[in-house]
Short mmCIF file of C-alpha atoms in Angstrom, two decimals:
data_model
loop_
_atom_site.label_atom_id
_atom_site.label_comp_id
_atom_site.label_asym_id
_atom_site.label_seq_id
_atom_site.Cartn_x
_atom_site.Cartn_y
_atom_site.Cartn_z
CA UNK W 1 110.37 122.97 111.22
CA UNK W 2 111.70 123.75 114.63
CA UNK W 3 113.14 120.93 116.55
CA UNK W 4 110.29 120.70 119.23
CA UNK W 5 108.04 119.78 116.32
CA UNK W 6 110.52 117.25 115.19
CA UNK W 7 111.09 115.93 118.62
CA UNK W 8 107.25 115.48 119.48
CA UNK W 9 106.55 113.69 116.05
CA UNK W 10 109.16 111.19 116.97
CA UNK W 11 107.89 110.97 120.60
CA UNK W 12 104.48 110.55 119.13
CA UNK W 13 105.12 107.70 116.61
CA UNK W 14 107.24 105.95 119.76
CA UNK W 15 104.26 106.33 122.13
CA UNK W 16 101.84 104.80 119.34
CA UNK W 17 103.49 101.48 119.80
CA UNK W 18 106.93 101.54 117.69
CA UNK W 19 109.10 102.33 120.67
CA UNK W 20 108.26 98.71 121.87
CA UNK W 21 109.74 97.17 118.85
CA UNK W 22 113.50 97.36 119.98
CA UNK W 23 115.37 98.36 123.02
CA UNK W 24 116.10 102.16 122.89
CA UNK W 25 113.19 102.55 120.06
CA UNK W 26 112.02 105.65 121.93
CA UNK W 27 115.38 107.37 122.08
CA UNK W 28 116.16 105.93 118.29
CA UNK W 29 112.89 108.00 116.82
CA UNK W 30 113.41 111.09 118.81
CA UNK W 31 116.92 111.53 118.11
CA UNK W 32 116.84 110.46 114.19
CA UNK W 33 113.70 112.83 113.93
CA UNK W 34 116.25 115.78 114.77
CA UNK W 35 119.72 114.25 113.47
CA UNK W 36 119.41 115.61 109.93
CA UNK W 37 119.86 119.08 111.69
CA UNK W 38 123.61 118.45 112.61
CA UNK W 39 124.09 121.22 109.91
CA UNK W 40 123.14 123.87 112.46
CA UNK W 41 126.78 123.62 113.43
CA UNK W 42 127.45 125.53 110.29
CA UNK W 43 126.26 128.45 112.06
CA UNK W 44 129.75 128.61 114.03
CA UNK W 45 131.33 129.20 110.48
CA UNK W 46 132.68 132.42 109.40
CA UNK W 47 130.64 132.46 106.15
CA UNK W 48 126.84 132.46 105.67
CA UNK W 49 125.44 129.25 107.21
CA UNK W 50 122.12 129.41 105.23
CA UNK W 51 124.40 128.04 102.08
CA UNK W 52 124.94 125.06 103.70
CA UNK W 53 121.85 124.39 105.59
CA UNK W 54 119.42 121.45 104.71
CA UNK W 55 121.62 120.26 102.04
CA UNK W 56 124.12 117.40 102.67
CA UNK W 57 122.53 116.18 105.79
CA UNK W 58 119.10 116.51 104.23
CA UNK W 59 119.78 115.13 100.68
CA UNK W 60 119.33 111.66 99.28
CA UNK W 61 122.45 110.21 100.28
CA UNK W 62 122.07 111.40 104.03
CA UNK W 63 118.59 110.19 104.10
CA UNK W 64 120.20 106.55 103.50
CA UNK W 65 123.33 106.84 105.50
CA UNK W 66 122.14 108.66 108.62
CA UNK W 67 119.49 105.68 109.85
CA UNK W 68 122.68 103.00 109.15
CA UNK W 69 124.76 105.24 111.25
CA UNK W 70 122.49 105.50 113.92
CA UNK W 71 121.62 102.10 114.15
CA UNK W 72 125.45 100.95 114.21
CA UNK W 73 125.82 103.74 117.30
CA UNK W 74 122.62 102.20 118.95
CA UNK W 75 123.99 98.88 118.37
CA UNK W 76 127.46 99.84 120.06
CA UNK W 77 125.47 101.43 122.80
CA UNK W 78 123.64 98.04 123.55
CA UNK W 79 126.77 95.95 123.61
CA UNK W 80 128.46 98.59 126.20
CA UNK W 81 124.98 98.62 127.99
CA UNK W 82 124.06 95.68 130.76
CA UNK W 83 121.69 93.25 128.75
CA UNK W 84 117.98 94.04 128.95
CA UNK W 85 116.26 91.75 131.50
CA UNK W 86 112.91 92.33 130.02
CA UNK W 87 112.48 90.16 126.89
CA UNK W 88 110.17 92.98 125.12
CA UNK W 89 113.21 95.31 125.59
CA UNK W 90 115.64 93.31 123.40
CA UNK W 91 117.55 94.90 120.59
CA UNK W 92 116.74 94.29 117.16
CA UNK W 93 118.87 95.83 114.67
CA UNK W 94 116.12 95.37 111.87
CA UNK W 95 113.68 97.17 113.91
CA UNK W 96 116.27 99.85 114.81
CA UNK W 97 116.95 100.78 111.20
CA UNK W 98 113.39 100.88 110.15
CA UNK W 99 112.81 103.40 113.40
CA UNK W 100 115.68 105.49 112.40
CA UNK W 101 114.41 105.51 108.89
CA UNK W 102 111.20 106.71 109.99
CA UNK W 103 112.65 109.28 112.11
CA UNK W 104 114.82 110.91 109.58
CA UNK W 105 112.28 110.86 106.70
CA UNK W 106 109.62 112.43 108.97
CA UNK W 107 112.48 115.42 109.47
CA UNK W 108 112.88 115.82 105.80
CA UNK W 109 109.26 115.85 104.94
CA UNK W 110 108.29 118.36 107.70
CA UNK W 111 111.35 120.61 106.73
CA UNK W 112 110.00 120.48 103.17
CA UNK W 113 106.48 121.95 104.06
CA UNK W 114 107.55 125.47 105.01
CA UNK W 115 108.90 128.44 102.75
CA UNK W 116 112.61 127.84 104.01
CA UNK W 117 113.19 125.26 101.59
CA UNK W 118 114.89 121.89 101.64
CA UNK W 119 117.64 120.29 99.10
CA UNK W 120 116.26 116.93 98.85
CA UNK W 121 118.25 115.50 96.11
CA UNK W 122 121.87 116.59 97.74
CA UNK W 123 124.59 116.16 96.26
CA UNK W 124 123.05 114.88 92.79
CA UNK W 125 120.96 118.01 92.38
CA UNK W 126 121.05 121.32 94.62
CA UNK W 127 117.60 122.46 93.57
CA UNK W 128 115.57 123.63 96.62
CA UNK W 129 111.91 122.25 97.11
CA UNK W 130 109.44 124.55 98.83
CA UNK W 131 105.89 123.35 100.36
CA UNK W 132 104.92 126.54 101.32
CA UNK W 133 102.29 124.59 103.52
CA UNK W 134 103.04 124.88 107.25
CA UNK W 135 104.87 127.57 109.31
CA UNK W 136 108.16 126.59 110.42
CA UNK W 137 106.96 126.79 114.16
CA UNK W 138 103.18 125.52 114.03
CA UNK W 139 101.62 125.89 117.68
CA UNK W 140 99.09 123.83 116.25
CA UNK W 141 101.25 120.71 115.55
CA UNK W 142 102.98 121.40 118.89
CA UNK W 143 99.37 121.36 120.90
CA UNK W 144 98.28 118.02 119.12
CA UNK W 145 101.07 115.82 119.29
CA UNK W 146 102.21 117.08 122.88
CA UNK W 147 98.60 116.20 124.09
CA UNK W 148 98.68 112.88 122.45
CA UNK W 149 102.16 112.01 123.89
CA UNK W 150 101.07 113.25 127.44
CA UNK W 151 97.91 111.12 127.16
CA UNK W 152 99.56 108.00 126.07
CA UNK W 153 102.13 107.99 129.04
CA UNK W 154 99.68 108.86 131.22
CA UNK W 155 97.00 106.28 130.30
CA UNK W 156 99.63 103.71 129.57
CA UNK W 157 97.97 103.17 126.02
CA UNK W 158 98.93 103.84 122.51
CA UNK W 159 95.85 105.27 121.54
CA UNK W 160 96.13 108.95 121.98
CA UNK W 161 99.24 109.29 120.41
CA UNK W 162 97.67 107.39 117.15
CA UNK W 163 94.75 109.71 117.13
CA UNK W 164 97.28 112.68 117.47
CA UNK W 165 99.25 111.48 114.75
CA UNK W 166 95.88 110.96 112.83
CA UNK W 167 94.87 114.71 113.43
CA UNK W 168 98.40 115.95 112.47
CA UNK W 169 98.25 114.34 109.21
CA UNK W 170 94.78 115.38 108.28
CA UNK W 171 96.07 119.04 109.03
CA UNK W 172 99.11 119.04 107.20
CA UNK W 173 97.36 117.27 104.07
CA UNK W 174 94.84 120.33 104.42
CA UNK W 175 97.54 122.68 104.60
CA UNK W 176 99.34 121.40 101.44
CA UNK W 177 96.02 121.29 99.61
CA UNK W 178 95.41 124.71 100.40
CA UNK W 179 98.94 125.95 99.77
CA UNK W 180 98.18 124.69 96.31
CA UNK W 181 94.96 126.22 95.89
CA UNK W 182 95.67 129.33 97.10
CA UNK W 183 99.04 129.70 94.80
CA UNK W 184 96.67 129.04 91.83
CA UNK W 185 94.08 131.43 92.83
CA UNK W 186 96.81 134.44 93.50
CA UNK W 187 98.46 133.48 90.02
CA UNK W 188 95.28 133.65 88.33
CA UNK W 189 94.26 136.97 89.72
CA UNK W 190 97.60 138.63 88.91
CA UNK W 191 98.00 137.19 85.60
CA UNK W 192 94.30 138.76 85.05
CA UNK W 193 95.35 141.97 86.04
CA UNK W 194 98.75 142.25 84.56
CA UNK W 195 98.08 140.53 81.38
CA UNK W 196 101.33 137.76 82.25
CA UNK W 197 102.23 135.64 84.99
CA UNK W 198 104.55 136.64 87.72
CA UNK W 199 108.14 135.57 87.01
CA UNK W 200 107.91 133.78 90.63
CA UNK W 201 105.39 133.39 93.23
CA UNK W 202 105.22 132.56 96.86
CA UNK W 203 101.92 132.04 98.70
CA UNK W 204 103.58 130.87 102.13
CA UNK W 205 102.11 130.39 105.49
CA UNK W 206 101.77 132.48 108.54
CA UNK W 207 102.02 131.62 112.37
CA UNK W 208 98.83 130.65 114.12
CA UNK W 209 96.46 131.55 111.24
CA UNK W 210 95.96 128.64 108.68
CA UNK W 211 93.16 130.82 106.98
CA UNK W 212 95.72 133.59 105.87
CA UNK W 213 99.05 133.63 104.00
CA UNK W 214 101.89 135.91 102.90
CA UNK W 215 102.32 136.68 99.18
CA UNK W 216 105.45 137.58 97.44
CA UNK W 217 105.25 138.36 93.83
CA UNK W 218 108.36 138.60 91.39
CA UNK W 219 107.32 141.25 89.13
CA UNK W 220 110.81 141.62 87.21
CA UNK W 221 112.56 144.32 88.51
CA UNK W 222 110.79 144.51 91.77
CA UNK W 223 108.84 142.34 94.57
CA UNK W 224 105.09 143.02 95.73
CA UNK W 225 104.24 141.68 98.81
CA UNK W 226 101.16 141.05 100.33
CA UNK W 227 98.56 138.65 101.85
CA UNK W 228 95.94 136.24 100.64
CA UNK W 229 93.09 135.49 102.98
CA UNK W 230 90.47 132.76 102.25
CA UNK W 231 88.46 132.38 100.17
CA UNK W 232 89.82 134.59 97.82
CA UNK W 233 91.20 137.69 98.73
CA UNK W 234 94.32 139.11 97.88
CA UNK W 235 95.74 142.28 98.86
CA UNK W 236 99.14 143.65 97.71
CA UNK W 237 100.81 146.52 99.10
CA UNK W 238 101.25 149.59 97.11
CA UNK W 239 104.85 150.08 98.08
CA UNK W 240 107.04 147.84 95.67
CA UNK W 241 110.48 146.53 96.63
CA UNK W 242 113.29 146.89 94.35
CA UNK W 243 115.40 144.46 93.54
CA UNK W 244 118.47 146.30 92.44
CA UNK W 245 120.17 143.53 90.98
CA UNK W 246 121.33 145.17 87.95
CA UNK W 247 123.19 147.79 89.62
CA UNK W 248 127.17 147.95 88.75
CA UNK W 249 127.79 148.01 92.41
CA UNK W 250 125.78 144.44 92.59
CA UNK W 251 127.40 142.90 90.13
CA UNK W 252 130.92 143.66 92.01
CA UNK W 253 129.32 142.61 95.29
CA UNK W 254 128.59 139.26 93.67
CA UNK W 255 132.40 138.43 93.73
CA UNK W 256 132.30 138.31 97.58
CA UNK W 257 132.12 134.96 98.95
CA UNK W 258 129.60 135.86 101.80
CA UNK W 259 127.41 137.17 98.88
CA UNK W 260 127.73 134.12 96.75
CA UNK W 261 126.94 131.84 100.14
CA UNK W 262 123.83 133.73 100.88
CA UNK W 263 122.60 134.09 97.03
CA UNK W 264 122.88 129.92 96.77
CA UNK W 265 119.88 129.79 99.70
CA UNK W 266 118.18 133.17 98.70
CA UNK W 267 114.57 132.51 96.98
CA UNK W 268 113.71 136.21 96.35
CA UNK W 269 116.99 138.03 96.73
CA UNK W 270 116.88 142.07 97.43
CA UNK W 271 120.17 144.17 97.35
CA UNK W 272 120.20 147.01 99.58
CA UNK W 273 122.85 149.73 98.58
CA UNK W 274 124.02 152.40 101.21
CA UNK W 275 126.65 154.82 100.43
CA UNK W 276 129.86 154.68 102.89
CA UNK W 277 133.13 156.32 102.48
CA UNK W 278 135.18 155.40 99.72
CA UNK W 279 132.26 153.39 98.25
CA UNK W 280 129.11 151.51 98.50
CA UNK W 281 128.03 148.82 101.11
CA UNK W 282 126.04 146.20 99.17
CA UNK W 283 123.61 143.97 101.29
CA UNK W 284 121.40 141.06 100.40
CA UNK W 285 118.59 139.63 102.14
CA UNK W 286 115.47 137.77 101.08
CA UNK W 287 112.04 139.20 100.89
CA UNK W 288 110.88 136.09 102.99
CA UNK W 289 112.56 137.17 105.89
CA UNK W 290 113.52 140.64 105.74
CA UNK W 291 112.30 141.40 109.19
CA UNK W 292 114.80 138.77 110.61
CA UNK W 293 118.18 140.27 109.41
CA UNK W 294 121.42 138.75 111.09
CA UNK W 295 122.09 135.20 109.42
CA UNK W 296 119.45 136.07 106.87
CA UNK W 297 121.79 138.75 105.31
CA UNK W 298 125.21 139.60 104.13
CA UNK W 299 127.27 142.63 103.38
CA UNK W 300 130.32 143.41 101.69
CA UNK W 301 132.00 147.10 100.52
CA UNK W 302 132.25 147.83 96.99
CA UNK W 303 134.50 150.47 96.10
CA UNK W 304 134.08 153.42 93.84
CA UNK W 305 136.96 151.94 91.36
CA UNK W 306 135.47 148.59 91.65
CA UNK W 307 131.81 149.54 90.72
CA UNK W 308 133.26 152.14 88.09
CA UNK W 309 135.30 149.21 86.27
CA UNK W 310 132.46 147.16 86.07
#
């Protein structure tokens, strides 16, 4: 999810009452709800940053280490700051550790919900997990959580944030259930039409409209894109998107570190070939984010000699 949503979740949990458990409780919840995204610094690297994203800092070791490190940092900050004059704002190491765990795990769970993916078991298993349930920027979560935080602060009461978290939880559960059921309907309809199930399938969320979803079907040598609208309307585009993954130029392009890095992240890779002087430009992108380009694509030039030798 986006960092505004992560921050609002941390703030709402704090306003619901947990921020009073220890000094710096509100700050700890909001920071820990964002801290796994330290890996965004990988976007400063020369190679594809998406190969590093949502791996080490989101995996099982980080889920344990980050709350401990944050607790230590807040403990040191508490030692450096003046002692709290309010007994209710005393620093409690146990509560601080618990709040940091709540923040970090809220982040990992929210990231699981969308179709970008998260590698929950890093470094023991680099498998991507996809919830395909909630769009990565969800305005409904923004509205519910921000309203709860604002009203709690205005009324000096934890109830609005508690209710907001309850509504957000019901919404997320409904979206998870909807995603699972929609995927089953699409798979069943595809299988009935083609006689066999697709090689891979995504029925992913769209922005703003929870009742409709984007569909990507891996049909072997090509992808079919379309939409699913509740209760059961599946519409696929007549134009198919060729993978081009068996072309000799692609085999040569896979040796390029930038291509390999993007393929680590890619779920539905597409290879686009363009003739250039002396060879072929091979660009790999992903059917999920074809319109985004930029950081979601990588290119290399394969010489005519290289592709011919393969």
